[in-house]
Amino acid sequence: MRRLLWKWHGLAGLITALPLFVIALTGSLLVFKAELDSLLMPEVVNASTGPRLTMNQLVASANQQLSDSEILGWQFGQSGEADTLFVAAMGSYDWQKVWLDPASGSLLTPPVSLTWAITDWLLDLHYMLLLDHAGLLIAGIMALLFLFLGISGIVLHRQFWRTFFTLRWRKGLRLLLSDTHKLLGIVGAPVFLVLGFTGAWWNLEHFYEEELSGHDDSQYIISQSYYSPALDFDALLADTRRQLPTFVPTYLRLPDASYPGVHFFGYREDGGVLRSRFGSIVSYHDQSGVHTSTLDVAGAPALYQFTDSFRPLHYGDFGGLTTRILWCIIGFFPCLMALSGFWMWRQRSARKVPRR
């Protein structure tokens, strides 16, 4: 049985080597996506100094500048950051994004594709391998195989403590690579299991929604504004705190034909470290502004709470900068393991070829 498991472990490693290298490298970089954006395009993602305008002022200013588009989503920037708006042009349902300075209400870019920024392109490469829905499925399968590699590696090296820090420097390259491969796998195994499970869940769930559940965006083409122009967004924002004490809004979802209502996504300041920034939702009627529902993640069903924890676990931001650095470093380990595993396979294959 152990010999068979070694064989399947090696086969899974060969199958996943290249895509896993790409996914691990991009994922490691994306741990610091906000910092990379600020470094690469500060004029786009950084807000000017000064207090935020009121929400009503920002909505009015954005609508005036985006007269031929409908705003569908509004992500509030953190301190010093620009807001990110998601829009679709009238007569289409192709989502685009635009950055807005919350201190002045000015747009910092015209509407651009969701992969216009280099880090957004890296995210698409990480998430879908630039292959759209087919990439969702492929990356999901790779994540499942990555999960298998983590579990099988733990089983095969279950007595790892005996040679945990052994690196045979002078015994040849193959043995050194073997020791390094095992050491990286042992150190990173807990994180690998988390990343593999959450990545597989997200990708396969999204693939099912997009491809297998009959989802068709053509029926949602934007032809009008779907919320009342009389809505008082400042009053709604203030009401979210009355509906859910200590609530911090992070994203506003505005209505369209597929998603009626005005919904504020966010989190509670007194929530746990494994709560995402978008887990709690306060909703309102898109015409009258009357409160319709509140979803507090702390009182949500167990499955919802479980999947809500995926975001901080996958991104590694549940422990602040320390865990983000750890996730960045350990997230890079599969790149090194893919290279070392492939080299060891080549060495073994070369020895099996009979000499003339």
PDB file of C-alpha atoms in Angstrom, residues 58-346:
ATOM      1  CA  LEU A  58     -20.002  60.493  -4.049  1.00  0.00           C
ATOM      2  CA  VAL A  59     -22.908  58.646  -5.682  1.00  0.00           C
ATOM      3  CA  ALA A  60     -24.121  61.815  -7.406  1.00  0.00           C
ATOM      4  CA  SER A  61     -20.608  62.656  -8.632  1.00  0.00           C
ATOM      5  CA  ALA A  62     -19.962  59.114  -9.889  1.00  0.00           C
ATOM      6  CA  ASN A  63     -23.318  58.938 -11.705  1.00  0.00           C
ATOM      7  CA  GLN A  64     -22.648  62.262 -13.379  1.00  0.00           C
ATOM      8  CA  GLN A  65     -19.247  61.110 -14.636  1.00  0.00           C
ATOM      9  CA  LEU A  66     -20.561  57.650 -15.620  1.00  0.00           C
ATOM     10  CA  SER A  67     -23.692  58.808 -17.410  1.00  0.00           C
ATOM     11  CA  ASP A  68     -23.573  55.934 -19.930  1.00  0.00           C
ATOM     12  CA  SER A  69     -22.958  53.223 -17.316  1.00  0.00           C
ATOM     13  CA  GLU A  70     -24.727  51.797 -14.289  1.00  0.00           C
ATOM     14  CA  ILE A  71     -22.911  51.343 -10.996  1.00  0.00           C
ATOM     15  CA  LEU A  72     -23.403  47.781  -9.744  1.00  0.00           C
ATOM     16  CA  GLY A  73     -20.855  47.502  -6.937  1.00  0.00           C
ATOM     17  CA  TRP A  74     -18.953  49.929  -4.730  1.00  0.00           C
ATOM     18  CA  GLN A  75     -16.000  48.756  -2.661  1.00  0.00           C
ATOM     19  CA  PHE A  76     -14.980  51.225   0.006  1.00  0.00           C
ATOM     20  CA  GLY A  77     -11.246  51.835   0.167  1.00  0.00           C
ATOM     21  CA  GLN A  78      -9.465  51.626   3.479  1.00  0.00           C
ATOM     22  CA  SER A  79      -7.693  54.640   4.929  1.00  0.00           C
ATOM     23  CA  GLY A  80      -5.720  56.412   2.197  1.00  0.00           C
ATOM     24  CA  GLU A  81      -7.118  54.197  -0.575  1.00  0.00           C
ATOM     25  CA  ALA A  82      -9.409  55.038  -3.479  1.00  0.00           C
ATOM     26  CA  ASP A  83     -12.820  53.415  -3.738  1.00  0.00           C
ATOM     27  CA  THR A  84     -13.308  50.768  -6.432  1.00  0.00           C
ATOM     28  CA  LEU A  85     -16.524  50.902  -8.445  1.00  0.00           C
ATOM     29  CA  PHE A  86     -17.854  48.063 -10.589  1.00  0.00           C
ATOM     30  CA  VAL A  87     -19.941  49.247 -13.521  1.00  0.00           C
ATOM     31  CA  ALA A  88     -21.595  47.981 -16.699  1.00  0.00           C
ATOM     32  CA  ALA A  89     -22.301  50.076 -19.792  1.00  0.00           C
ATOM     33  CA  MET A  90     -25.912  50.521 -20.815  1.00  0.00           C
ATOM     34  CA  GLY A  91     -26.908  47.788 -23.253  1.00  0.00           C
ATOM     35  CA  SER A  92     -24.490  45.243 -21.795  1.00  0.00           C
ATOM     36  CA  TYR A  93     -23.777  43.223 -18.672  1.00  0.00           C
ATOM     37  CA  ASP A  94     -20.003  43.219 -19.004  1.00  0.00           C
ATOM     38  CA  TRP A  95     -18.613  44.267 -15.645  1.00  0.00           C
ATOM     39  CA  GLN A  96     -15.801  46.800 -15.606  1.00  0.00           C
ATOM     40  CA  LYS A  97     -14.078  48.662 -12.817  1.00  0.00           C
ATOM     41  CA  VAL A  98     -13.107  52.251 -12.133  1.00  0.00           C
ATOM     42  CA  TRP A  99     -11.318  53.941  -9.233  1.00  0.00           C
ATOM     43  CA  LEU A 100     -12.768  56.989  -7.504  1.00  0.00           C
ATOM     44  CA  ASP A 101     -11.103  59.441  -5.106  1.00  0.00           C
ATOM     45  CA  PRO A 102     -13.418  59.601  -2.061  1.00  0.00           C
ATOM     46  CA  ALA A 103     -11.975  62.953  -0.987  1.00  0.00           C
ATOM     47  CA  SER A 104     -12.847  64.735  -4.240  1.00  0.00           C
ATOM     48  CA  GLY A 105     -15.396  62.484  -5.945  1.00  0.00           C
ATOM     49  CA  SER A 106     -13.284  62.444  -9.133  1.00  0.00           C
ATOM     50  CA  LEU A 107     -12.777  59.330 -11.193  1.00  0.00           C
ATOM     51  CA  LEU A 108      -9.126  58.309 -11.350  1.00  0.00           C
ATOM     52  CA  THR A 109      -9.565  56.094 -14.429  1.00  0.00           C
ATOM     53  CA  PRO A 110     -12.190  55.525 -17.099  1.00  0.00           C
ATOM     54  CA  PRO A 111     -14.005  52.180 -16.953  1.00  0.00           C
ATOM     55  CA  VAL A 112     -11.473  49.426 -17.655  1.00  0.00           C
ATOM     56  CA  SER A 113     -11.586  45.632 -17.793  1.00  0.00           C
ATOM     57  CA  LEU A 114     -11.466  43.627 -14.594  1.00  0.00           C
ATOM     58  CA  THR A 115      -7.942  42.485 -15.521  1.00  0.00           C
ATOM     59  CA  TRP A 116      -6.579  45.901 -16.528  1.00  0.00           C
ATOM     60  CA  ALA A 117      -4.278  46.246 -13.500  1.00  0.00           C
ATOM     61  CA  ILE A 118      -1.285  43.892 -13.400  1.00  0.00           C
ATOM     62  CA  THR A 119      -2.351  42.463 -10.038  1.00  0.00           C
ATOM     63  CA  ASP A 120      -5.874  41.832 -11.369  1.00  0.00           C
ATOM     64  CA  TRP A 121      -4.316  40.005 -14.317  1.00  0.00           C
ATOM     65  CA  LEU A 122      -2.275  37.961 -11.843  1.00  0.00           C
ATOM     66  CA  LEU A 123      -5.476  37.219  -9.924  1.00  0.00           C
ATOM     67  CA  ASP A 124      -7.129  35.944 -13.099  1.00  0.00           C
ATOM     68  CA  LEU A 125      -4.047  33.819 -13.798  1.00  0.00           C
ATOM     69  CA  HIS A 126      -4.112  32.478 -10.232  1.00  0.00           C
ATOM     70  CA  TYR A 127      -7.851  31.833 -10.171  1.00  0.00           C
ATOM     71  CA  MET A 128      -8.634  30.749 -13.735  1.00  0.00           C
ATOM     72  CA  LEU A 129      -5.264  30.301 -15.472  1.00  0.00           C
ATOM     73  CA  LEU A 130      -6.480  32.888 -18.038  1.00  0.00           C
ATOM     74  CA  LEU A 131      -8.855  30.225 -19.420  1.00  0.00           C
ATOM     75  CA  ASP A 132     -12.167  31.642 -18.188  1.00  0.00           C
ATOM     76  CA  HIS A 133     -14.617  28.974 -17.001  1.00  0.00           C
ATOM     77  CA  ALA A 134     -12.475  26.093 -18.247  1.00  0.00           C
ATOM     78  CA  GLY A 135      -9.672  27.509 -16.128  1.00  0.00           C
ATOM     79  CA  LEU A 136     -11.966  27.487 -13.099  1.00  0.00           C
ATOM     80  CA  LEU A 137     -12.417  23.748 -13.492  1.00  0.00           C
ATOM     81  CA  ILE A 138      -8.743  23.045 -14.193  1.00  0.00           C
ATOM     82  CA  ALA A 139      -7.557  25.138 -11.239  1.00  0.00           C
ATOM     83  CA  GLY A 140     -10.181  23.485  -9.025  1.00  0.00           C
ATOM     84  CA  ILE A 141      -8.929  20.024  -9.997  1.00  0.00           C
ATOM     85  CA  MET A 142      -5.341  21.143  -9.419  1.00  0.00           C
ATOM     86  CA  ALA A 143      -6.365  22.329  -5.948  1.00  0.00           C
ATOM     87  CA  LEU A 144      -7.875  18.911  -5.211  1.00  0.00           C
ATOM     88  CA  LEU A 145      -4.674  17.211  -6.345  1.00  0.00           C
ATOM     89  CA  PHE A 146      -2.685  19.674  -4.218  1.00  0.00           C
ATOM     90  CA  LEU A 147      -4.852  18.620  -1.273  1.00  0.00           C
ATOM     91  CA  PHE A 148      -4.110  14.971  -2.066  1.00  0.00           C
ATOM     92  CA  LEU A 149      -0.387  15.741  -2.254  1.00  0.00           C
ATOM     93  CA  GLY A 150      -0.514  17.332   1.192  1.00  0.00           C
ATOM     94  CA  ILE A 151      -2.403  14.430   2.774  1.00  0.00           C
ATOM     95  CA  SER A 152      -0.357  11.710   1.066  1.00  0.00           C
ATOM     96  CA  GLY A 153       2.867  13.518   1.984  1.00  0.00           C
ATOM     97  CA  ILE A 154       1.836  13.550   5.652  1.00  0.00           C
ATOM     98  CA  VAL A 155       1.024   9.824   5.500  1.00  0.00           C
ATOM     99  CA  LEU A 156       4.271   8.920   3.734  1.00  0.00           C
ATOM    100  CA  HIS A 157       6.368  10.972   6.169  1.00  0.00           C
ATOM    101  CA  ARG A 158       4.310  10.411   9.301  1.00  0.00           C
ATOM    102  CA  GLN A 159       7.517   9.805  11.278  1.00  0.00           C
ATOM    103  CA  PHE A 160       9.062  13.002   9.975  1.00  0.00           C
ATOM    104  CA  TRP A 161      10.543  14.044  13.329  1.00  0.00           C
ATOM    105  CA  ARG A 162      13.297  11.428  13.005  1.00  0.00           C
ATOM    106  CA  THR A 163      15.013  13.234  10.130  1.00  0.00           C
ATOM    107  CA  PHE A 164      13.231  16.592  10.269  1.00  0.00           C
ATOM    108  CA  PHE A 165      16.319  18.797   9.949  1.00  0.00           C
ATOM    109  CA  THR A 166      18.399  16.380   7.897  1.00  0.00           C
ATOM    110  CA  LEU A 167      19.956  17.890   4.781  1.00  0.00           C
ATOM    111  CA  ARG A 168      22.573  15.655   3.214  1.00  0.00           C
ATOM    112  CA  TRP A 169      24.715  18.378   1.643  1.00  0.00           C
ATOM    113  CA  ARG A 170      27.597  16.135   0.572  1.00  0.00           C
ATOM    114  CA  LYS A 171      25.659  13.086  -0.567  1.00  0.00           C
ATOM    115  CA  GLY A 172      24.760  14.269  -4.050  1.00  0.00           C
ATOM    116  CA  LEU A 173      22.193  16.596  -5.557  1.00  0.00           C
ATOM    117  CA  ARG A 174      19.392  14.025  -5.667  1.00  0.00           C
ATOM    118  CA  LEU A 175      19.540  13.306  -1.930  1.00  0.00           C
ATOM    119  CA  LEU A 176      19.803  17.007  -1.114  1.00  0.00           C
ATOM    120  CA  LEU A 177      16.747  17.758  -3.250  1.00  0.00           C
ATOM    121  CA  SER A 178      14.889  14.869  -1.630  1.00  0.00           C
ATOM    122  CA  ASP A 179      15.630  16.170   1.879  1.00  0.00           C
ATOM    123  CA  THR A 180      14.702  19.741   0.897  1.00  0.00           C
ATOM    124  CA  HIS A 181      11.484  18.578  -0.752  1.00  0.00           C
ATOM    125  CA  LYS A 182      10.485  16.678   2.377  1.00  0.00           C
ATOM    126  CA  LEU A 183      11.427  19.536   4.717  1.00  0.00           C
ATOM    127  CA  LEU A 184       9.423  22.115   2.768  1.00  0.00           C
ATOM    128  CA  GLY A 185       6.452  19.752   2.620  1.00  0.00           C
ATOM    129  CA  ILE A 186       6.488  19.086   6.354  1.00  0.00           C
ATOM    130  CA  VAL A 187       6.772  22.769   7.278  1.00  0.00           C
ATOM    131  CA  GLY A 188       4.122  23.885   4.825  1.00  0.00           C
ATOM    132  CA  ALA A 189       1.666  20.966   5.127  1.00  0.00           C
ATOM    133  CA  PRO A 190      -0.922  22.718   7.373  1.00  0.00           C
ATOM    134  CA  VAL A 191      -1.030  25.766   5.086  1.00  0.00           C
ATOM    135  CA  PHE A 192      -1.100  23.570   1.970  1.00  0.00           C
ATOM    136  CA  LEU A 193      -4.175  21.752   3.273  1.00  0.00           C
ATOM    137  CA  VAL A 194      -5.961  25.039   3.967  1.00  0.00           C
ATOM    138  CA  LEU A 195      -5.070  26.540   0.588  1.00  0.00           C
ATOM    139  CA  GLY A 196      -5.923  23.382  -1.328  1.00  0.00           C
ATOM    140  CA  PHE A 197      -9.298  22.880   0.340  1.00  0.00           C
ATOM    141  CA  THR A 198     -10.473  26.497   0.150  1.00  0.00           C
ATOM    142  CA  GLY A 199      -9.211  26.928  -3.421  1.00  0.00           C
ATOM    143  CA  ALA A 200     -10.942  23.760  -4.608  1.00  0.00           C
ATOM    144  CA  TRP A 201     -14.200  24.740  -2.897  1.00  0.00           C
ATOM    145  CA  TRP A 202     -14.267  28.224  -4.431  1.00  0.00           C
ATOM    146  CA  ASN A 203     -13.338  27.157  -7.950  1.00  0.00           C
ATOM    147  CA  LEU A 204     -15.618  24.160  -8.215  1.00  0.00           C
ATOM    148  CA  GLU A 205     -18.539  26.038  -6.645  1.00  0.00           C
ATOM    149  CA  HIS A 206     -18.055  28.944  -9.059  1.00  0.00           C
ATOM    150  CA  PHE A 207     -17.725  26.583 -12.022  1.00  0.00           C
ATOM    151  CA  TYR A 208     -20.989  24.895 -11.057  1.00  0.00           C
ATOM    152  CA  GLU A 209     -22.779  28.245 -10.780  1.00  0.00           C
ATOM    153  CA  GLU A 210     -21.456  29.506 -14.109  1.00  0.00           C
ATOM    154  CA  GLU A 211     -21.598  26.387 -16.260  1.00  0.00           C
ATOM    155  CA  LEU A 212     -23.908  23.774 -14.769  1.00  0.00           C
ATOM    156  CA  SER A 213     -26.734  25.734 -13.142  1.00  0.00           C
ATOM    157  CA  GLY A 214     -28.039  27.388 -16.307  1.00  0.00           C
ATOM    158  CA  HIS A 215     -26.610  30.828 -15.488  1.00  0.00           C
ATOM    159  CA  ASP A 216     -27.142  33.236 -18.402  1.00  0.00           C
ATOM    160  CA  ASP A 217     -25.997  36.859 -18.100  1.00  0.00           C
ATOM    161  CA  SER A 218     -27.667  37.931 -21.349  1.00  0.00           C
ATOM    162  CA  GLN A 219     -31.014  38.241 -19.584  1.00  0.00           C
ATOM    163  CA  TYR A 220     -29.572  40.870 -17.227  1.00  0.00           C
ATOM    164  CA  ILE A 221     -28.421  43.421 -19.831  1.00  0.00           C
ATOM    165  CA  ILE A 222     -28.519  46.899 -18.304  1.00  0.00           C
ATOM    166  CA  SER A 223     -31.278  49.068 -19.759  1.00  0.00           C
ATOM    167  CA  GLN A 224     -32.131  51.413 -16.873  1.00  0.00           C
ATOM    168  CA  SER A 225     -31.265  52.403 -13.332  1.00  0.00           C
ATOM    169  CA  TYR A 226     -32.766  49.934 -10.884  1.00  0.00           C
ATOM    170  CA  TYR A 227     -32.855  52.020  -7.719  1.00  0.00           C
ATOM    171  CA  SER A 228     -34.716  55.174  -6.832  1.00  0.00           C
ATOM    172  CA  PRO A 229     -32.746  58.419  -7.330  1.00  0.00           C
ATOM    173  CA  ALA A 230     -34.334  59.645  -4.094  1.00  0.00           C
ATOM    174  CA  LEU A 231     -32.514  57.065  -1.960  1.00  0.00           C
ATOM    175  CA  ASP A 232     -30.556  58.645   0.889  1.00  0.00           C
ATOM    176  CA  PHE A 233     -27.368  56.570   1.049  1.00  0.00           C
ATOM    177  CA  ASP A 234     -26.031  58.427   4.063  1.00  0.00           C
ATOM    178  CA  ALA A 235     -29.189  57.587   5.977  1.00  0.00           C
ATOM    179  CA  LEU A 236     -28.885  53.943   4.903  1.00  0.00           C
ATOM    180  CA  LEU A 237     -25.258  53.833   6.022  1.00  0.00           C
ATOM    181  CA  ALA A 238     -26.196  55.271   9.398  1.00  0.00           C
ATOM    182  CA  ASP A 239     -29.026  52.762   9.720  1.00  0.00           C
ATOM    183  CA  THR A 240     -26.697  49.804   9.189  1.00  0.00           C
ATOM    184  CA  ARG A 241     -25.189  50.499  12.620  1.00  0.00           C
ATOM    185  CA  ARG A 242     -28.631  50.521  14.194  1.00  0.00           C
ATOM    186  CA  GLN A 243     -29.489  47.221  12.552  1.00  0.00           C
ATOM    187  CA  LEU A 244     -26.153  45.609  13.385  1.00  0.00           C
ATOM    188  CA  PRO A 245     -24.104  47.235  16.171  1.00  0.00           C
ATOM    189  CA  THR A 246     -20.392  47.782  15.432  1.00  0.00           C
ATOM    190  CA  PHE A 247     -21.044  47.053  11.736  1.00  0.00           C
ATOM    191  CA  VAL A 248     -18.326  48.288   9.330  1.00  0.00           C
ATOM    192  CA  PRO A 249     -19.488  48.420   5.678  1.00  0.00           C
ATOM    193  CA  THR A 250     -16.898  47.400   3.090  1.00  0.00           C
ATOM    194  CA  TYR A 251     -18.942  46.859  -0.075  1.00  0.00           C
ATOM    195  CA  LEU A 252     -22.211  48.219  -1.456  1.00  0.00           C
ATOM    196  CA  ARG A 253     -24.080  46.065  -3.981  1.00  0.00           C
ATOM    197  CA  LEU A 254     -26.547  48.095  -6.024  1.00  0.00           C
ATOM    198  CA  PRO A 255     -29.444  46.405  -7.816  1.00  0.00           C
ATOM    199  CA  ASP A 256     -29.843  45.080 -11.330  1.00  0.00           C
ATOM    200  CA  ALA A 257     -32.276  42.631 -12.929  1.00  0.00           C
ATOM    201  CA  SER A 258     -30.445  39.687 -11.353  1.00  0.00           C
ATOM    202  CA  TYR A 259     -30.006  41.115  -7.860  1.00  0.00           C
ATOM    203  CA  PRO A 260     -32.767  43.407  -6.519  1.00  0.00           C
ATOM    204  CA  GLY A 261     -32.277  45.484  -3.390  1.00  0.00           C
ATOM    205  CA  VAL A 262     -29.484  47.580  -1.932  1.00  0.00           C
ATOM    206  CA  HIS A 263     -27.077  45.504   0.147  1.00  0.00           C
ATOM    207  CA  PHE A 264     -24.264  46.638   2.444  1.00  0.00           C
ATOM    208  CA  PHE A 265     -21.657  43.912   3.006  1.00  0.00           C
ATOM    209  CA  GLY A 266     -19.229  44.237   5.885  1.00  0.00           C
ATOM    210  CA  TYR A 267     -18.132  42.898   9.245  1.00  0.00           C
ATOM    211  CA  ARG A 268     -18.620  43.527  12.928  1.00  0.00           C
ATOM    212  CA  GLU A 269     -15.743  45.107  14.803  1.00  0.00           C
ATOM    213  CA  ASP A 270     -16.267  42.668  17.658  1.00  0.00           C
ATOM    214  CA  GLY A 271     -16.199  39.633  15.343  1.00  0.00           C
ATOM    215  CA  GLY A 272     -13.576  36.899  15.485  1.00  0.00           C
ATOM    216  CA  VAL A 273     -10.341  36.769  13.524  1.00  0.00           C
ATOM    217  CA  LEU A 274     -11.741  34.165  11.144  1.00  0.00           C
ATOM    218  CA  ARG A 275     -14.601  36.414   9.980  1.00  0.00           C
ATOM    219  CA  SER A 276     -14.237  37.831   6.488  1.00  0.00           C
ATOM    220  CA  ARG A 277     -14.647  41.534   5.714  1.00  0.00           C
ATOM    221  CA  PHE A 278     -17.809  40.783   3.709  1.00  0.00           C
ATOM    222  CA  GLY A 279     -19.645  38.182   5.787  1.00  0.00           C
ATOM    223  CA  SER A 280     -22.460  40.245   7.344  1.00  0.00           C
ATOM    224  CA  ILE A 281     -25.118  41.891   5.153  1.00  0.00           C
ATOM    225  CA  VAL A 282     -27.678  44.637   5.825  1.00  0.00           C
ATOM    226  CA  SER A 283     -30.270  44.979   3.027  1.00  0.00           C
ATOM    227  CA  TYR A 284     -32.799  47.629   1.964  1.00  0.00           C
ATOM    228  CA  HIS A 285     -35.557  48.012  -0.620  1.00  0.00           C
ATOM    229  CA  ASP A 286     -34.144  49.639  -3.738  1.00  0.00           C
ATOM    230  CA  GLN A 287     -37.095  52.016  -4.192  1.00  0.00           C
ATOM    231  CA  SER A 288     -38.310  52.939  -0.724  1.00  0.00           C
ATOM    232  CA  GLY A 289     -35.096  52.415   1.238  1.00  0.00           C
ATOM    233  CA  VAL A 290     -36.994  50.395   3.845  1.00  0.00           C
ATOM    234  CA  HIS A 291     -34.868  47.889   5.754  1.00  0.00           C
ATOM    235  CA  THR A 292     -35.623  44.369   4.524  1.00  0.00           C
ATOM    236  CA  SER A 293     -33.172  42.010   6.228  1.00  0.00           C
ATOM    237  CA  THR A 294     -29.998  41.644   8.259  1.00  0.00           C
ATOM    238  CA  LEU A 295     -27.598  38.730   8.104  1.00  0.00           C
ATOM    239  CA  ASP A 296     -25.222  38.617  11.035  1.00  0.00           C
ATOM    240  CA  VAL A 297     -22.557  36.053  10.289  1.00  0.00           C
ATOM    241  CA  ALA A 298     -22.340  35.196  13.998  1.00  0.00           C
ATOM    242  CA  GLY A 299     -25.934  33.929  13.893  1.00  0.00           C
ATOM    243  CA  ALA A 300     -25.814  32.454  10.392  1.00  0.00           C
ATOM    244  CA  PRO A 301     -26.030  28.709   9.644  1.00  0.00           C
ATOM    245  CA  ALA A 302     -22.896  26.691  10.340  1.00  0.00           C
ATOM    246  CA  LEU A 303     -22.102  26.142   6.659  1.00  0.00           C
ATOM    247  CA  TYR A 304     -22.229  29.886   5.968  1.00  0.00           C
ATOM    248  CA  GLN A 305     -19.905  30.611   8.881  1.00  0.00           C
ATOM    249  CA  PHE A 306     -17.594  27.840   7.708  1.00  0.00           C
ATOM    250  CA  THR A 307     -17.291  29.208   4.159  1.00  0.00           C
ATOM    251  CA  ASP A 308     -17.023  32.791   5.449  1.00  0.00           C
ATOM    252  CA  SER A 309     -13.794  31.788   7.217  1.00  0.00           C
ATOM    253  CA  PHE A 310     -12.254  30.754   3.876  1.00  0.00           C
ATOM    254  CA  ARG A 311     -11.296  34.297   2.906  1.00  0.00           C
ATOM    255  CA  PRO A 312      -9.064  35.109   5.922  1.00  0.00           C
ATOM    256  CA  LEU A 313      -7.675  31.574   5.886  1.00  0.00           C
ATOM    257  CA  HIS A 314      -6.865  31.583   2.178  1.00  0.00           C
ATOM    258  CA  TYR A 315      -5.441  35.120   2.158  1.00  0.00           C
ATOM    259  CA  GLY A 316      -3.638  34.713   5.472  1.00  0.00           C
ATOM    260  CA  ASP A 317      -4.750  38.077   6.849  1.00  0.00           C
ATOM    261  CA  PHE A 318      -6.381  36.738  10.023  1.00  0.00           C
ATOM    262  CA  GLY A 319      -3.251  37.464  12.069  1.00  0.00           C
ATOM    263  CA  GLY A 320      -2.201  40.766  10.548  1.00  0.00           C
ATOM    264  CA  LEU A 321       1.148  41.324   8.888  1.00  0.00           C
ATOM    265  CA  THR A 322       2.790  38.314  10.578  1.00  0.00           C
ATOM    266  CA  THR A 323       0.489  35.716   9.038  1.00  0.00           C
ATOM    267  CA  ARG A 324       0.513  37.503   5.694  1.00  0.00           C
ATOM    268  CA  ILE A 325       4.313  37.233   5.561  1.00  0.00           C
ATOM    269  CA  LEU A 326       4.102  33.560   6.557  1.00  0.00           C
ATOM    270  CA  TRP A 327       1.474  32.865   3.881  1.00  0.00           C
ATOM    271  CA  CYS A 328       3.606  34.667   1.302  1.00  0.00           C
ATOM    272  CA  ILE A 329       6.697  32.601   2.135  1.00  0.00           C
ATOM    273  CA  ILE A 330       4.975  29.244   2.635  1.00  0.00           C
ATOM    274  CA  GLY A 331       2.782  29.883  -0.393  1.00  0.00           C
ATOM    275  CA  PHE A 332       5.977  29.969  -2.459  1.00  0.00           C
ATOM    276  CA  PHE A 333       7.130  26.554  -1.201  1.00  0.00           C
ATOM    277  CA  PRO A 334       5.117  24.589  -3.831  1.00  0.00           C
ATOM    278  CA  CYS A 335       7.142  26.354  -6.543  1.00  0.00           C
ATOM    279  CA  LEU A 336      10.353  25.006  -5.048  1.00  0.00           C
ATOM    280  CA  MET A 337       8.776  21.595  -4.443  1.00  0.00           C
ATOM    281  CA  ALA A 338       7.534  21.403  -8.034  1.00  0.00           C
ATOM    282  CA  LEU A 339      11.056  22.094  -9.313  1.00  0.00           C
ATOM    283  CA  SER A 340      12.740  19.662  -6.931  1.00  0.00           C
ATOM    284  CA  GLY A 341      10.123  16.960  -7.523  1.00  0.00           C
ATOM    285  CA  PHE A 342      10.437  17.268 -11.296  1.00  0.00           C
ATOM    286  CA  TRP A 343      14.242  17.122 -11.110  1.00  0.00           C
ATOM    287  CA  MET A 344      14.146  13.971  -8.950  1.00  0.00           C
ATOM    288  CA  TRP A 345      11.697  12.352 -11.380  1.00  0.00           C
ATOM    289  CA  ARG A 346      14.037  13.123 -14.277  1.00  0.00           C
TER     290      ARG A 346
END
